[in-house]
Short mmCIF file of C-alpha atoms and ligand atoms in Angstrom, two decimals:
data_model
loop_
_atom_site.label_atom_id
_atom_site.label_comp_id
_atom_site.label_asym_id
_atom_site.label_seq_id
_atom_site.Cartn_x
_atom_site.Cartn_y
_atom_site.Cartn_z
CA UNK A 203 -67.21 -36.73 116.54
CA UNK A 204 -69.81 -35.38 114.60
CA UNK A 205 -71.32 -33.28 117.41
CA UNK A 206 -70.36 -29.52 116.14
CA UNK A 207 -71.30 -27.66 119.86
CA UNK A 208 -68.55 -25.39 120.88
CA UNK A 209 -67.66 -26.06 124.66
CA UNK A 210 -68.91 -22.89 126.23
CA UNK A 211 -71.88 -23.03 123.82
CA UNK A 212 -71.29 -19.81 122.07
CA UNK A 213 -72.18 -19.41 118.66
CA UNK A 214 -69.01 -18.27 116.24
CA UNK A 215 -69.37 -15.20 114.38
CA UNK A 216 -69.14 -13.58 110.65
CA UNK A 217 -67.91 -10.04 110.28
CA UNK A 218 -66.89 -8.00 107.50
CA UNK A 219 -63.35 -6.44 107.54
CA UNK A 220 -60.95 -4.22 105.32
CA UNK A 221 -58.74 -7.11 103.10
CA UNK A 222 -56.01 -6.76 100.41
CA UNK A 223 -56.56 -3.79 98.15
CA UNK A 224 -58.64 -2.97 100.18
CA UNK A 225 -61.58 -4.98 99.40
CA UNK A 226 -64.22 -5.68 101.31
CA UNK A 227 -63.09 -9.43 103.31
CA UNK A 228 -65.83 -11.05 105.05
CA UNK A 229 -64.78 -13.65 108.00
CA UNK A 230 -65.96 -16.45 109.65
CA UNK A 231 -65.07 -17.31 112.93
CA UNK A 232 -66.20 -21.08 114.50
CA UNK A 233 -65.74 -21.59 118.34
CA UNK A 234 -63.20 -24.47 118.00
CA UNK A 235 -60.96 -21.78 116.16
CA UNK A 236 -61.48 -22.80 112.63
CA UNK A 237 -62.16 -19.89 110.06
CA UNK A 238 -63.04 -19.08 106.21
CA UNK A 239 -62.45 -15.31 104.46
CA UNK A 240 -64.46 -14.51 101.54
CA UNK A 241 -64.28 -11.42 99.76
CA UNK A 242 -67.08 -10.03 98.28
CA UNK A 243 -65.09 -9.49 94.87
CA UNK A 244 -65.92 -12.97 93.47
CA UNK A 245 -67.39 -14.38 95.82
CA UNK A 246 -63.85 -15.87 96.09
CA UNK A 247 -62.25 -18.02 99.70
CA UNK A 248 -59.28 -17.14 100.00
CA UNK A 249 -58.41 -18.97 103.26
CA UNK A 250 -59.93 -21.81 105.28
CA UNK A 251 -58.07 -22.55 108.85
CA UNK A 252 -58.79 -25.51 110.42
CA UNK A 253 -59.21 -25.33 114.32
CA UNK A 254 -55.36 -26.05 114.79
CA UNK A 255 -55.25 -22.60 112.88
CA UNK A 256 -53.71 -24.29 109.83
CA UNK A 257 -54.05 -22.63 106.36
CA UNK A 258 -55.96 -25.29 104.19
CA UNK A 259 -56.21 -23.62 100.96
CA UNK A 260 -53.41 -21.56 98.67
CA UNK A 261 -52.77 -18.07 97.67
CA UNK A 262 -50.52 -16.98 95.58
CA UNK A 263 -47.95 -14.07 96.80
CA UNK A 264 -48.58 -12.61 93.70
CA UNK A 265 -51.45 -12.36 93.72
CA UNK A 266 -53.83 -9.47 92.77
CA UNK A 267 -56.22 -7.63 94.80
CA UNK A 268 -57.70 -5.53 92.44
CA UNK A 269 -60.88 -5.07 90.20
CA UNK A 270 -60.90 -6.78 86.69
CA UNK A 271 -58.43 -9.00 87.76
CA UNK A 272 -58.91 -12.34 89.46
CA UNK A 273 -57.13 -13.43 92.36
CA UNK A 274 -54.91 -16.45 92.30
CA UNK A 275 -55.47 -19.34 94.62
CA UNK A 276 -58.41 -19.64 97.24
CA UNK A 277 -61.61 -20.84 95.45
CA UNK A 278 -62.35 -18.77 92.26
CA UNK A 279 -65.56 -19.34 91.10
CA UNK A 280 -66.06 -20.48 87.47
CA UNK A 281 -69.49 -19.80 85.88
CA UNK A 282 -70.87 -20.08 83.18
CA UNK A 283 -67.76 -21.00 81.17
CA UNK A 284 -65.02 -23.40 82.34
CA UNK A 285 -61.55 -22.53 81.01
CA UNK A 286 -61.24 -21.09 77.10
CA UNK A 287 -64.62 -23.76 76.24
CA UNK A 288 -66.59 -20.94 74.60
CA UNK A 289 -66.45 -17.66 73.81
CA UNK A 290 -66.43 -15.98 76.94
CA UNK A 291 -63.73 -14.51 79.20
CA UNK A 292 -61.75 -17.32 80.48
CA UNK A 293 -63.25 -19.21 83.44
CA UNK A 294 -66.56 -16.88 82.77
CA UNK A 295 -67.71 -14.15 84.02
CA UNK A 296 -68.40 -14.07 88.03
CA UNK A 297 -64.53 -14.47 89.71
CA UNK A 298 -64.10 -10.78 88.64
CA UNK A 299 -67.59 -9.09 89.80
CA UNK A 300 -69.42 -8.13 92.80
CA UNK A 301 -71.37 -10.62 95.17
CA UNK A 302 -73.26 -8.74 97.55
CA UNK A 303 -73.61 -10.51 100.81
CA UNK A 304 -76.91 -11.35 101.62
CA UNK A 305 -77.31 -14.20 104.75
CA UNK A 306 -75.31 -14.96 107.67
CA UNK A 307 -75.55 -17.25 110.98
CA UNK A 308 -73.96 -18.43 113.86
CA UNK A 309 -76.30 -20.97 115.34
CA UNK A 310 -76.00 -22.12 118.75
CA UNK A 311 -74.39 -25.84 117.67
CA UNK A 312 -70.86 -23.64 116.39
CA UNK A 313 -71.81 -23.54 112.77
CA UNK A 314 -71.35 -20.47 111.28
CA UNK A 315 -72.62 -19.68 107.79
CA UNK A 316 -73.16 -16.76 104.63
CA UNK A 317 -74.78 -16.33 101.62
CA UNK A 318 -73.07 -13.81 98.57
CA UNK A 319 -75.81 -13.42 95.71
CA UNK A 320 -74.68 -12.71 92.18
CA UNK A 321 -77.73 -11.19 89.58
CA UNK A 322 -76.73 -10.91 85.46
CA UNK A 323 -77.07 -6.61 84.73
CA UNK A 324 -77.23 -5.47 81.67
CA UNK A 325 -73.27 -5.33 81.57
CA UNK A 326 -73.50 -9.34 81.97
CA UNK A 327 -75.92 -9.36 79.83
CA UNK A 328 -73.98 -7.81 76.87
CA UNK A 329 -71.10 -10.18 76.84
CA UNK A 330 -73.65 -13.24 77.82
CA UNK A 331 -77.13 -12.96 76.75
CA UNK A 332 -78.96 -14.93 79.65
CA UNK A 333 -80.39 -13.27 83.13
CA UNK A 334 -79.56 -15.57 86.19
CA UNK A 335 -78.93 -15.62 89.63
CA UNK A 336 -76.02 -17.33 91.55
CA UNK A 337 -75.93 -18.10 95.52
CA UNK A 338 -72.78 -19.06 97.01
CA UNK A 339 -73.63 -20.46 100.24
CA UNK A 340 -70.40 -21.41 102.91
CA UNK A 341 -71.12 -23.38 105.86
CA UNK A 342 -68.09 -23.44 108.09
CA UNK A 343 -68.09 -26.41 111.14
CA UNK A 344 -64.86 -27.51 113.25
CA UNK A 345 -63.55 -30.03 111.17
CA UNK A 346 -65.16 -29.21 107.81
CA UNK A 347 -65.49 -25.75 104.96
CA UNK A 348 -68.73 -26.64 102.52
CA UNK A 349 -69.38 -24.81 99.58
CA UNK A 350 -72.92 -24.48 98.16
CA UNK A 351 -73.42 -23.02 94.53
CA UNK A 352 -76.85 -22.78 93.11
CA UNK A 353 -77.17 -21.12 89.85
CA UNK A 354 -81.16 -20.23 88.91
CA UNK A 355 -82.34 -19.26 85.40
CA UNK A 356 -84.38 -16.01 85.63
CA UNK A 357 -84.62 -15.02 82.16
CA UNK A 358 -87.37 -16.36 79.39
CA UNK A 359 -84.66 -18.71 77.50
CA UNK A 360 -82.94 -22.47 78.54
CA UNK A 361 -79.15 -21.55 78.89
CA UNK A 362 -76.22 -24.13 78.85
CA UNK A 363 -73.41 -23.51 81.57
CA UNK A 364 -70.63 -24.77 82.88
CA UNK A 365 -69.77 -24.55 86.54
CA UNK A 366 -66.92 -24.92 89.03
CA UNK A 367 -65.05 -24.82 92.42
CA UNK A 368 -61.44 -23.93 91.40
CA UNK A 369 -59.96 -24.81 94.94
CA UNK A 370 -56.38 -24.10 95.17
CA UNK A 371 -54.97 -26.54 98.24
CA UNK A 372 -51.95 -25.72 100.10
CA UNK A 373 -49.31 -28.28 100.28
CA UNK A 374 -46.01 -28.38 102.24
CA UNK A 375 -44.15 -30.63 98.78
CA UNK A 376 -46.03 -31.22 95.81
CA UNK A 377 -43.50 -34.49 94.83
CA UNK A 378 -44.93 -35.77 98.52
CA UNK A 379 -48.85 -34.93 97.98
CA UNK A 380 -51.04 -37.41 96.19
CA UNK A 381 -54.74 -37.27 94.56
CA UNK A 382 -56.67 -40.13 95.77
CA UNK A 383 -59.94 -41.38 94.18
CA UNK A 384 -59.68 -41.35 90.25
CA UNK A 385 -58.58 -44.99 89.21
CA UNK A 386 -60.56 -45.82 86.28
CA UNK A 387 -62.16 -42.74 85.69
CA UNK A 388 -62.23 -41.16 82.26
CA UNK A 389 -60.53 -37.93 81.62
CA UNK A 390 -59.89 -35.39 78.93
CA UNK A 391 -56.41 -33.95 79.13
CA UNK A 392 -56.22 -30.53 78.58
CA UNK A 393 -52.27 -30.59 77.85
CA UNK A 394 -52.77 -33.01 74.95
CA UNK A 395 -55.23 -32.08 72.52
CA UNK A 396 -58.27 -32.81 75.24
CA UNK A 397 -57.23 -36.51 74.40
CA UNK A 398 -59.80 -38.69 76.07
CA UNK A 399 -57.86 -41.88 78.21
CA UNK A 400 -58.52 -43.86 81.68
CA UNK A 401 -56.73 -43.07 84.86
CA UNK A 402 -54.99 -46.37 85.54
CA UNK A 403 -53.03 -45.14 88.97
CA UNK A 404 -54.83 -45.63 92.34
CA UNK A 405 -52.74 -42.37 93.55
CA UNK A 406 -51.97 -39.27 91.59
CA UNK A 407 -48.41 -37.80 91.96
CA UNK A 408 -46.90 -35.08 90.11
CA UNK A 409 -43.59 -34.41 88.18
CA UNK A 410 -44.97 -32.42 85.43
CA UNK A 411 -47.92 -29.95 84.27
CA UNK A 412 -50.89 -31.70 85.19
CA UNK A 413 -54.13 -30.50 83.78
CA UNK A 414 -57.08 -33.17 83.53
CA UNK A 415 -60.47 -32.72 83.48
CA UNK A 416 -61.98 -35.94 85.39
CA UNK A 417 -65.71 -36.76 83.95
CA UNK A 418 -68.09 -38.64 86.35
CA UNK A 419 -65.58 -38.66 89.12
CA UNK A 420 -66.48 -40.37 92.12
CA UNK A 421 -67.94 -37.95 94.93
CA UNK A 422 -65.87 -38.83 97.58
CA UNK A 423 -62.19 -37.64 96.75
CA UNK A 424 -58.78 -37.57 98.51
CA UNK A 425 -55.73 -35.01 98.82
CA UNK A 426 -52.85 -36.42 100.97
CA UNK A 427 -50.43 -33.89 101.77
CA UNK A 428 -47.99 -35.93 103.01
CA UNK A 429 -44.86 -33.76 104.29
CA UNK A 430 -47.66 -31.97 106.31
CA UNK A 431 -49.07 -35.10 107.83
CA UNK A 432 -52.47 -34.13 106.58
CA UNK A 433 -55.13 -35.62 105.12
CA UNK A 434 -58.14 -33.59 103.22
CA UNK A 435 -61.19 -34.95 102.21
CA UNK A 436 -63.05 -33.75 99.38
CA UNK A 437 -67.01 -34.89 99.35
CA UNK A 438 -68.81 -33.28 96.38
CA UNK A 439 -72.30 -33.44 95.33
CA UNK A 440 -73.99 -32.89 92.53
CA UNK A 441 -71.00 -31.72 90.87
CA UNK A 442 -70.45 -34.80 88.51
CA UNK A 443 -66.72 -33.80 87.44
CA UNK A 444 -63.04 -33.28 89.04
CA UNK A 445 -60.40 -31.37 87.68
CA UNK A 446 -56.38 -31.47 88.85
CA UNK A 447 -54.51 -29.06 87.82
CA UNK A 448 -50.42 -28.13 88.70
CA UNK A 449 -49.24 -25.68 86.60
CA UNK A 450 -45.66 -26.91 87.19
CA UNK A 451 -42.14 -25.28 85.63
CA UNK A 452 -42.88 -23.37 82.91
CA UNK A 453 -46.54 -22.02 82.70
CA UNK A 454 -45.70 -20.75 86.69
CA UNK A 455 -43.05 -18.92 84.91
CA UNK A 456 -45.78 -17.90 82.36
CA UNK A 457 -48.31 -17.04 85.00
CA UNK A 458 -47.63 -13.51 85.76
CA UNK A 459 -49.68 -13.92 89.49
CA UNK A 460 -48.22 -16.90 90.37
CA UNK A 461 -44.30 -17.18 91.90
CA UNK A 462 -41.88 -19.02 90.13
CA UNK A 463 -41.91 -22.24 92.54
CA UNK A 464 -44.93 -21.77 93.99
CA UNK A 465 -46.33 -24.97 91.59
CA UNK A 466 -44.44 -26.68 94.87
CA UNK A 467 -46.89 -25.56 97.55
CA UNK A 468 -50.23 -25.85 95.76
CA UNK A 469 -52.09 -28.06 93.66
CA UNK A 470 -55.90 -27.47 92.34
CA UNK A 471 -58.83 -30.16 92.92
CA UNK A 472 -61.70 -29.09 91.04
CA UNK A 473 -65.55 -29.80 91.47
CA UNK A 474 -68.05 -29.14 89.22
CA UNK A 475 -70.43 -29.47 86.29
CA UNK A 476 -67.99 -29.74 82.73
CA UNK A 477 -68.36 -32.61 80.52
CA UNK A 478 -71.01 -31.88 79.42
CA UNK A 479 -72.14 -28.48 80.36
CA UNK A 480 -75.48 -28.47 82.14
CA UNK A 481 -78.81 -27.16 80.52
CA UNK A 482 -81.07 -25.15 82.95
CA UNK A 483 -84.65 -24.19 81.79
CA UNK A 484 -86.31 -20.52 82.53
CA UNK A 485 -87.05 -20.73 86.06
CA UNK A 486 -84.76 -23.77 86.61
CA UNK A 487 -82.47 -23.90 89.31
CA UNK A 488 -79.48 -25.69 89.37
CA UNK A 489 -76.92 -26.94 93.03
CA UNK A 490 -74.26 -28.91 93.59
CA UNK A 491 -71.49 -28.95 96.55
CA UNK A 492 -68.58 -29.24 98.10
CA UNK A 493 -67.65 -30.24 101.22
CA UNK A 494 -64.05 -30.59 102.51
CA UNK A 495 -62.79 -31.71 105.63
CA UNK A 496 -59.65 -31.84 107.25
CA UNK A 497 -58.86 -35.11 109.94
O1 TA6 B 648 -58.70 -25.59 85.68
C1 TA6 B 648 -57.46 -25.63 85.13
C2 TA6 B 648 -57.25 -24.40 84.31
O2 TA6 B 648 -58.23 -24.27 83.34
C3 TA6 B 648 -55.83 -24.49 83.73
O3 TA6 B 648 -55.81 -24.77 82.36
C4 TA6 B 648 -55.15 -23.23 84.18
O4 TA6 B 648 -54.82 -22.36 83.22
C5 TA6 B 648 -56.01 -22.75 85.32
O5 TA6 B 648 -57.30 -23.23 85.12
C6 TA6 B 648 -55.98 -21.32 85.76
O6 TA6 B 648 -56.63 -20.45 84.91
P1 TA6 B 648 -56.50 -18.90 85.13
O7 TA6 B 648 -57.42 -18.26 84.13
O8 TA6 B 648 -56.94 -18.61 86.53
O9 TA6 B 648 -55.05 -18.56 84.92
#
């Protein structure tokens, strides 16, 4: 059912809490019992429950909740660098900064929703010489978390970015969980030399580092978490690429947030604009989406 109204008809609510570290934690409560926490601090989700009151994404127990680091799991957000591509700080420069809040709602159908705003300072603007504004936008229903990024060029110069939902899923096995969606799609493989190939297999499994970037992947994508029972879909828009990513053995081992054998309880579906980055114009604005939902 697509209808969203909460039996008693009472909206859900957002408040703001103390979280790890003591960081700021904002919440979102729907009716049905489904909830998102995003902390200010990156503008980073670090947990979506469905109504059932099941954990949908992962966070490492490692994890760190503190200032110039970024936390591990949730959805970081990656902008305007994906990865080591450039020069900058891996993965960018917005997971480790401030997001001020700036909107919320509870409407009277159950959906609840909040805005965190992101502005370049001079500090940004000494390691990346562009102004910009970013607006992470969550819209949390029963069955469904969407994500909204919209990055807007407010400086006098066209800048090139790269931008991306790292969402870290929680699954129960990772050698029972499958990626459906990517047959015949072109990726570059980050473990070999960002060799270029085809994705020949209808299902992705793992049994080894996995770390593909997926170019013009189709929008509708699949995570079956099978030893859970549980089915996630993964509806993107405007966000032309995909990335998987499972650390596996050894780089968990490397990975000094990340337990040893936690690469068995997570694996990352990316969404996004890589391949190639995207060029926005002085007073351009830029959104894509994502929107997953849990049957
Ligand atoms: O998106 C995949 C990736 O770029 C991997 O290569 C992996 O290192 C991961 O992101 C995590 O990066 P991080 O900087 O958070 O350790």
């Amino acid at each position: 059912m697509d209808d969203q109204r909460s039996e008693s008809g009472t909206p859900g609510s957002v408040t703001i809490t103390s979280g790890r570290g003591n960081m700021p934690k904002i919440v979102l409560a729907h009716p049905s019992g489904a909830s998102a926490e995003v902390y200010p601090y990156g503008a980073h989700v670090t947990s979506w429950k469905s109504a059932a009151g099941d954990e949908l994404l992962f966070l490492s127990q490692e994890s760190l909740f503190e200032p110039g680091s970024a936390m591990r799991g949730g959805i970081p957000v990656v902008f305007p660098q994906f990865a080591d591509e450039g020069p900058l700080p891996k993965h960018g420069l917005v997971r480790t900064r401030e997001w001020p809040l700036v909107r919320t709602e509870a409407d009277e159908s159950g959906t609840v929703s909040a805005e965190l705003e992101i502005l370049s300072t001079a500090e940004t603007y000494s390691i990346w010489p562009h102004r910009f504004r970013l607006i992470l936008g969550l819209i949390l229903n029963a069955d469904s978390l969407t994500v909204r990024l919209t990055a807007m060029n407010t400086g006098d110069d066209a800048f090139d970015f790269q931008a991306v939902l790292h969402t870290y899923f929680s699954v129960a096995d990772i050698e029972r969980t499958a990626v459906q969606g990517l047959e015949g799609v072109k990726y570059i493989d980050s473990l070999r030399d960002r060799t270029e190939d085809v994705e020949t297999r209808t299902s992705i499994r793992f049994s080894e580092e996995t770390d593909r970037i997926y170019v013009g992947a189709p929008d509708a994508l699949r995570l079956d978490d099978e030893a859970n029972g549980r089915t996630v879909t993964i509806t993107k828009q405007g966000m032309p690429d995909a990335v998987v990513w499972n650390p596996w053995v050894e780089k968990s081992r490397r990975l000094s947030d990340f337990g040893d054998d936690e690469y068995r309880r997570m694996v990352c579906i990316e969404t996004g604009v890589i391949a190639p980055p995207r060029s926005l114009a002085p007073g351009g604005q830029w959104t894509g989406e994502t929107m997953f939902s849990v049957g």
